[in-house]
PDB file of C-alpha atoms in Angstrom:
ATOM      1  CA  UNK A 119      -7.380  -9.209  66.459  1.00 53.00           C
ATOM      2  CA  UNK A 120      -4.270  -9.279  63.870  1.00 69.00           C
ATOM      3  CA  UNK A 121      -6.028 -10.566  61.127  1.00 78.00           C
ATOM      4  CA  UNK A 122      -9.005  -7.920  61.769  1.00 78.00           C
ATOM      5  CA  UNK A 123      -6.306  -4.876  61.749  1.00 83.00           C
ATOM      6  CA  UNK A 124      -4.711  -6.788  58.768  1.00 84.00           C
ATOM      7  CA  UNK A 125      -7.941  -6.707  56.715  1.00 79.00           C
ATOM      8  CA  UNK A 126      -9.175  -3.206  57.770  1.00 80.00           C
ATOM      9  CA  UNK A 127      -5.890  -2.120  56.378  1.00 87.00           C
ATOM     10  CA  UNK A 128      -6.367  -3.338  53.026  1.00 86.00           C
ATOM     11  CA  UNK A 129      -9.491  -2.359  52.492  1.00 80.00           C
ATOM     12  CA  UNK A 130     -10.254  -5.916  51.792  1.00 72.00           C
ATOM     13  CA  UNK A 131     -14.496  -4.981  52.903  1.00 64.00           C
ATOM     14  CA  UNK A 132     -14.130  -3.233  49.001  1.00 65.00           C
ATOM     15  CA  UNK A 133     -12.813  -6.929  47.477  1.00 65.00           C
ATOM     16  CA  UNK A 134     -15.661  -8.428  45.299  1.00 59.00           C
ATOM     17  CA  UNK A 135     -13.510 -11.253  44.183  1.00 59.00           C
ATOM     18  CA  UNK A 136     -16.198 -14.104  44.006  1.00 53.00           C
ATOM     19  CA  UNK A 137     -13.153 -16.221  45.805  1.00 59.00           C
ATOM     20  CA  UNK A 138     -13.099 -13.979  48.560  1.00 61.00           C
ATOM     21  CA  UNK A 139     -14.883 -15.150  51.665  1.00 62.00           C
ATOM     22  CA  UNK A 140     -13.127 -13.200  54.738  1.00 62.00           C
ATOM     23  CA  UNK A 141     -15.903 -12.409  57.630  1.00 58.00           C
ATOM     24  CA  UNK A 142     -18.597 -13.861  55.826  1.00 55.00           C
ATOM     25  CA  UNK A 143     -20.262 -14.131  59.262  1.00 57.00           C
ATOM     26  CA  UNK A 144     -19.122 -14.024  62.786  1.00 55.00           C
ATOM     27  CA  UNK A 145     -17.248 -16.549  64.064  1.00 62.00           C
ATOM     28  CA  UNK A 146     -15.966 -18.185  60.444  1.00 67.00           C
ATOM     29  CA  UNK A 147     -12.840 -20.073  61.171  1.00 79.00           C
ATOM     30  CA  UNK A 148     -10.157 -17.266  59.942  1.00 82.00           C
ATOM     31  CA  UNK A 149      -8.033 -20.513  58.737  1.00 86.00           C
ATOM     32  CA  UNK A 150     -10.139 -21.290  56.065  1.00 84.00           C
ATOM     33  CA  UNK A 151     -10.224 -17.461  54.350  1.00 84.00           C
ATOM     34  CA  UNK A 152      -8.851 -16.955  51.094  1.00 84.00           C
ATOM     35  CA  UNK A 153      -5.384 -16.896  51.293  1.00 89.00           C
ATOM     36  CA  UNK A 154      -4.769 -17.472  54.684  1.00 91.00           C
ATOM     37  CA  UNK A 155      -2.625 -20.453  56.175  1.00 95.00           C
ATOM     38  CA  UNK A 156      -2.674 -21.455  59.767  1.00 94.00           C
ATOM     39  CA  UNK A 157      -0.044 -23.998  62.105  1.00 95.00           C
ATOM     40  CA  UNK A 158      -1.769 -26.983  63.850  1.00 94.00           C
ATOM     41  CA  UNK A 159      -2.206 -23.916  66.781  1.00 92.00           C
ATOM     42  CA  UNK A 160      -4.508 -21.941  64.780  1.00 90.00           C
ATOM     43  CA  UNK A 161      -1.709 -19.412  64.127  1.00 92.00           C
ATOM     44  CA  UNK A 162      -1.572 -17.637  60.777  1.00 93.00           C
ATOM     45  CA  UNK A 163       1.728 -18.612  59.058  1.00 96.00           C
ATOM     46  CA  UNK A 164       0.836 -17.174  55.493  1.00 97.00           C
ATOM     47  CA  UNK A 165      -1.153 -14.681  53.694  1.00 95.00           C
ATOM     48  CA  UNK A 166      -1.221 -14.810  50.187  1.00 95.00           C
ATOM     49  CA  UNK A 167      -3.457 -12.405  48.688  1.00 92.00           C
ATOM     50  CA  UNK A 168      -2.226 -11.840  44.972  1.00 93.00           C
ATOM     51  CA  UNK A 169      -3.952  -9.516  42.099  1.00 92.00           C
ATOM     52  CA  UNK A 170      -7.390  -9.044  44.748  1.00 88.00           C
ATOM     53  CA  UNK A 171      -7.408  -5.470  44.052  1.00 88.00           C
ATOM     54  CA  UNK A 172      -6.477  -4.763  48.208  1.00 90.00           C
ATOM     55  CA  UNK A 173      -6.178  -0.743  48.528  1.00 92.00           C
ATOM     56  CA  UNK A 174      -5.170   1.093  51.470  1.00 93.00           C
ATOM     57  CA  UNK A 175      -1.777   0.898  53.455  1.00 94.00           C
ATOM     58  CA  UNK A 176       0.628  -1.610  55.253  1.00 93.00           C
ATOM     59  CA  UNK A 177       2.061  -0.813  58.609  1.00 90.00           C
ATOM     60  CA  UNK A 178       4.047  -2.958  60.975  1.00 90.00           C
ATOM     61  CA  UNK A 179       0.557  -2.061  63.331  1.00 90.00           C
ATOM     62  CA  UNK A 180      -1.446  -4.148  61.457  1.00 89.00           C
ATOM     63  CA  UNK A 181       1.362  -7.252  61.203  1.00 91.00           C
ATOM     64  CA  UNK A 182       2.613  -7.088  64.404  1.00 89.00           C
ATOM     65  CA  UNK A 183      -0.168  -9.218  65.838  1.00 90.00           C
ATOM     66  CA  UNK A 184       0.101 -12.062  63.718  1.00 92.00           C
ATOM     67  CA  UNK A 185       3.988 -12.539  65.385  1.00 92.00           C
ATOM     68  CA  UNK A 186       4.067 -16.523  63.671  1.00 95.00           C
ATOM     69  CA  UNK A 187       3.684 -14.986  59.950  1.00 96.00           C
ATOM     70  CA  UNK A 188       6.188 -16.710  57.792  1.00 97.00           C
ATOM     71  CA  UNK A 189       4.644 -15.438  54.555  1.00 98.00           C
ATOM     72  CA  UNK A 190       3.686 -12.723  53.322  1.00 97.00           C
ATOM     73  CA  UNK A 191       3.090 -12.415  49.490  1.00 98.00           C
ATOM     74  CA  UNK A 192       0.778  -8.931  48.481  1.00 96.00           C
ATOM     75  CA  UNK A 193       1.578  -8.521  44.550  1.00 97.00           C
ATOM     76  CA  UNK A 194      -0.044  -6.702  42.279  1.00 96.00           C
ATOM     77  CA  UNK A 195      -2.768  -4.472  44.710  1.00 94.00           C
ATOM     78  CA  UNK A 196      -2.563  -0.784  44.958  1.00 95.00           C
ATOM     79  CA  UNK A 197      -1.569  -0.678  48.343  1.00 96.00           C
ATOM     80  CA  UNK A 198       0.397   2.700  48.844  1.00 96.00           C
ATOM     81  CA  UNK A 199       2.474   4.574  51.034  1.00 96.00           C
ATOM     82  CA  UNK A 200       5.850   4.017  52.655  1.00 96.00           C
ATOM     83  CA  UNK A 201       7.578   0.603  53.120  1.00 94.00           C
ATOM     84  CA  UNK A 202       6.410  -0.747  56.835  1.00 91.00           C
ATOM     85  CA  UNK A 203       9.722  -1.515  58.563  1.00 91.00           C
ATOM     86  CA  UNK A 204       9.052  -4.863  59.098  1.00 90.00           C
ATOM     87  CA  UNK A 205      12.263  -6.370  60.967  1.00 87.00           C
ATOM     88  CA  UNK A 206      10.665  -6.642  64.305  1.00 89.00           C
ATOM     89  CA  UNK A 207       8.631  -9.852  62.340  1.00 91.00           C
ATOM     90  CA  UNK A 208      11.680 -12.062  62.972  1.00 90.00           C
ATOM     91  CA  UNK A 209       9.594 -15.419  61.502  1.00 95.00           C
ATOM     92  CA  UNK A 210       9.610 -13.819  58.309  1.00 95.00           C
ATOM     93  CA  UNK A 211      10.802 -15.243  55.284  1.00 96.00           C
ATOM     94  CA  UNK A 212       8.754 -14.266  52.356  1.00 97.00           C
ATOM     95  CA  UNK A 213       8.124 -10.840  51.963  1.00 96.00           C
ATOM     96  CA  UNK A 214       6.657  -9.915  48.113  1.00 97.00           C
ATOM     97  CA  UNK A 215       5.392  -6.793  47.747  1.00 97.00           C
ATOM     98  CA  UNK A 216       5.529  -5.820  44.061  1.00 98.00           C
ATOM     99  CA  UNK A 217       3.412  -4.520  41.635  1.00 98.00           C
ATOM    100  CA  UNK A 218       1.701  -2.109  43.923  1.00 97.00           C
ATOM    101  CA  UNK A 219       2.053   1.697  44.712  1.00 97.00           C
ATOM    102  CA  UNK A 220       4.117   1.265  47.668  1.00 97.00           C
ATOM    103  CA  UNK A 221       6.484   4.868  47.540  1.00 97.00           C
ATOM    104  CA  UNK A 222       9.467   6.177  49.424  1.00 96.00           C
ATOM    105  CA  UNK A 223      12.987   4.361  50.321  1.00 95.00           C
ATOM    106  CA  UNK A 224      13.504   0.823  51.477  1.00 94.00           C
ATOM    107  CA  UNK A 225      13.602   0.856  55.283  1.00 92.00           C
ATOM    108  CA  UNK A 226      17.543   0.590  56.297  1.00 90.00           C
ATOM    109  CA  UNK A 227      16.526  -2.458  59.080  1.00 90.00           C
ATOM    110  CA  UNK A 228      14.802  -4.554  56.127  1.00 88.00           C
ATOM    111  CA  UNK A 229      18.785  -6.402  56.606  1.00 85.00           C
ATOM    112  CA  UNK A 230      17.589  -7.203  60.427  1.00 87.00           C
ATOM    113  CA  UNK A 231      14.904  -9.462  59.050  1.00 87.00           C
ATOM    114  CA  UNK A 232      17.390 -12.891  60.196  1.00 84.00           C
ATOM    115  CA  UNK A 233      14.604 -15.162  58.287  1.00 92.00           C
ATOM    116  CA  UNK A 234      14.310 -13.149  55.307  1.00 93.00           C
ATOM    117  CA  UNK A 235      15.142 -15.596  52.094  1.00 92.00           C
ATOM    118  CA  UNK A 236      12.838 -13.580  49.467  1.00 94.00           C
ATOM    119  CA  UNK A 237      12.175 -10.264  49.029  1.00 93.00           C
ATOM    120  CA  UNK A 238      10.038  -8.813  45.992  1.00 96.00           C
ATOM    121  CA  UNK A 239       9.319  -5.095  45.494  1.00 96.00           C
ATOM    122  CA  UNK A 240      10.134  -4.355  41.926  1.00 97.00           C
ATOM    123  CA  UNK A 241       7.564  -2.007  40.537  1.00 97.00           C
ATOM    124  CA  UNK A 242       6.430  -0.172  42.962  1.00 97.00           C
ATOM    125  CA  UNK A 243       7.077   4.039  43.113  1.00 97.00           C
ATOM    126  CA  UNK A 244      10.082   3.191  45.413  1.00 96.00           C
ATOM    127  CA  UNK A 245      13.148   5.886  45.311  1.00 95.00           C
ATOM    128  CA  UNK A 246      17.177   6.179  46.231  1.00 92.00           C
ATOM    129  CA  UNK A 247      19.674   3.397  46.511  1.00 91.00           C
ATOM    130  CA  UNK A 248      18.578  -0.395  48.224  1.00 90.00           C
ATOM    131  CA  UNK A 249      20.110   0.180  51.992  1.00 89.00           C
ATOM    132  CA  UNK A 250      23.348  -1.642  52.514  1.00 87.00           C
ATOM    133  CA  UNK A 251      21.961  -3.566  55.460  1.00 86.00           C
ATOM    134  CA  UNK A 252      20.146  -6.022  52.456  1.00 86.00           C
ATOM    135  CA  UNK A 253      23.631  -7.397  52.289  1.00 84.00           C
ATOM    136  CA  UNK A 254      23.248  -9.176  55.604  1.00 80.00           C
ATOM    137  CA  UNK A 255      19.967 -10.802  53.908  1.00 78.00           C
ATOM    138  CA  UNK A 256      21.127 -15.107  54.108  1.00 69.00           C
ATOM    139  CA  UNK A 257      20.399 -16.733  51.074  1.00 52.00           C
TER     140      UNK A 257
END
């Protein structure tokens, strides 16, 4: 259900990368769609979906589900509006989000994210001053 929410989001039904084979037909084994990395229990650990054109928005809604995601790497899309607030998702520790049209401030909890080791979201049509909570960011 995570990974459906995930890809309704994105608009990834509009993707006509010839690499791109999510939902081909029911029952495909998710694990095996472009971009996507699963543990030996069929969890997804990863998406990496970089430069596929992905419109739409991002919200901690359509995340939430996939609670094992370690990865998350979305650069260069056009995937707009605010910054989901994403420190709930306490496995993750890759969170690249640049080159897209992502606007607003950077959520003030993005320094609760305890796994957090890269964040990425130059370049987007982001505004005001990076919170003070990124401080508490490990490295």
């Amino acid at each position: 259900a995570g990974l459906w929410s995930f890809y309704e989001s994105v608009n990834m039904s509009m993707v006509t990368s010839p690499s791109h084979n999510w939902f081909i037909k029911p029952g495909d084994d998710y694990c095996m769609f472009t971009g996507i990395e699963c543990n030996r229990d069929m969890y997804v650990t990863s998406i990496s979906l970089v430069n596929m054109n992905l419109t739409g928005s991002l919200s901690l809604s359509s995340l939430k589900p996939l609670r094992k995601l370690t990865k998350l790497k979305l650069v260069g899309n056009k995937i707009q509006g605010p910054l989901p607030d994403l420190a709930s998702m306490q496995q993750l520790q890759v969170l690249e989000l640049a080159v897209n049209r992502f606007t607003g401030t950077v959520p003030e909890s993005i320094g609760d994210s305890r796994k957090l080791r890269r964040l990425l979201i130059q370049s987007n049509h982001l505004h005001g001053t990076l919170p003070s909570s990124i401080c508490r960011l490990n490295q």
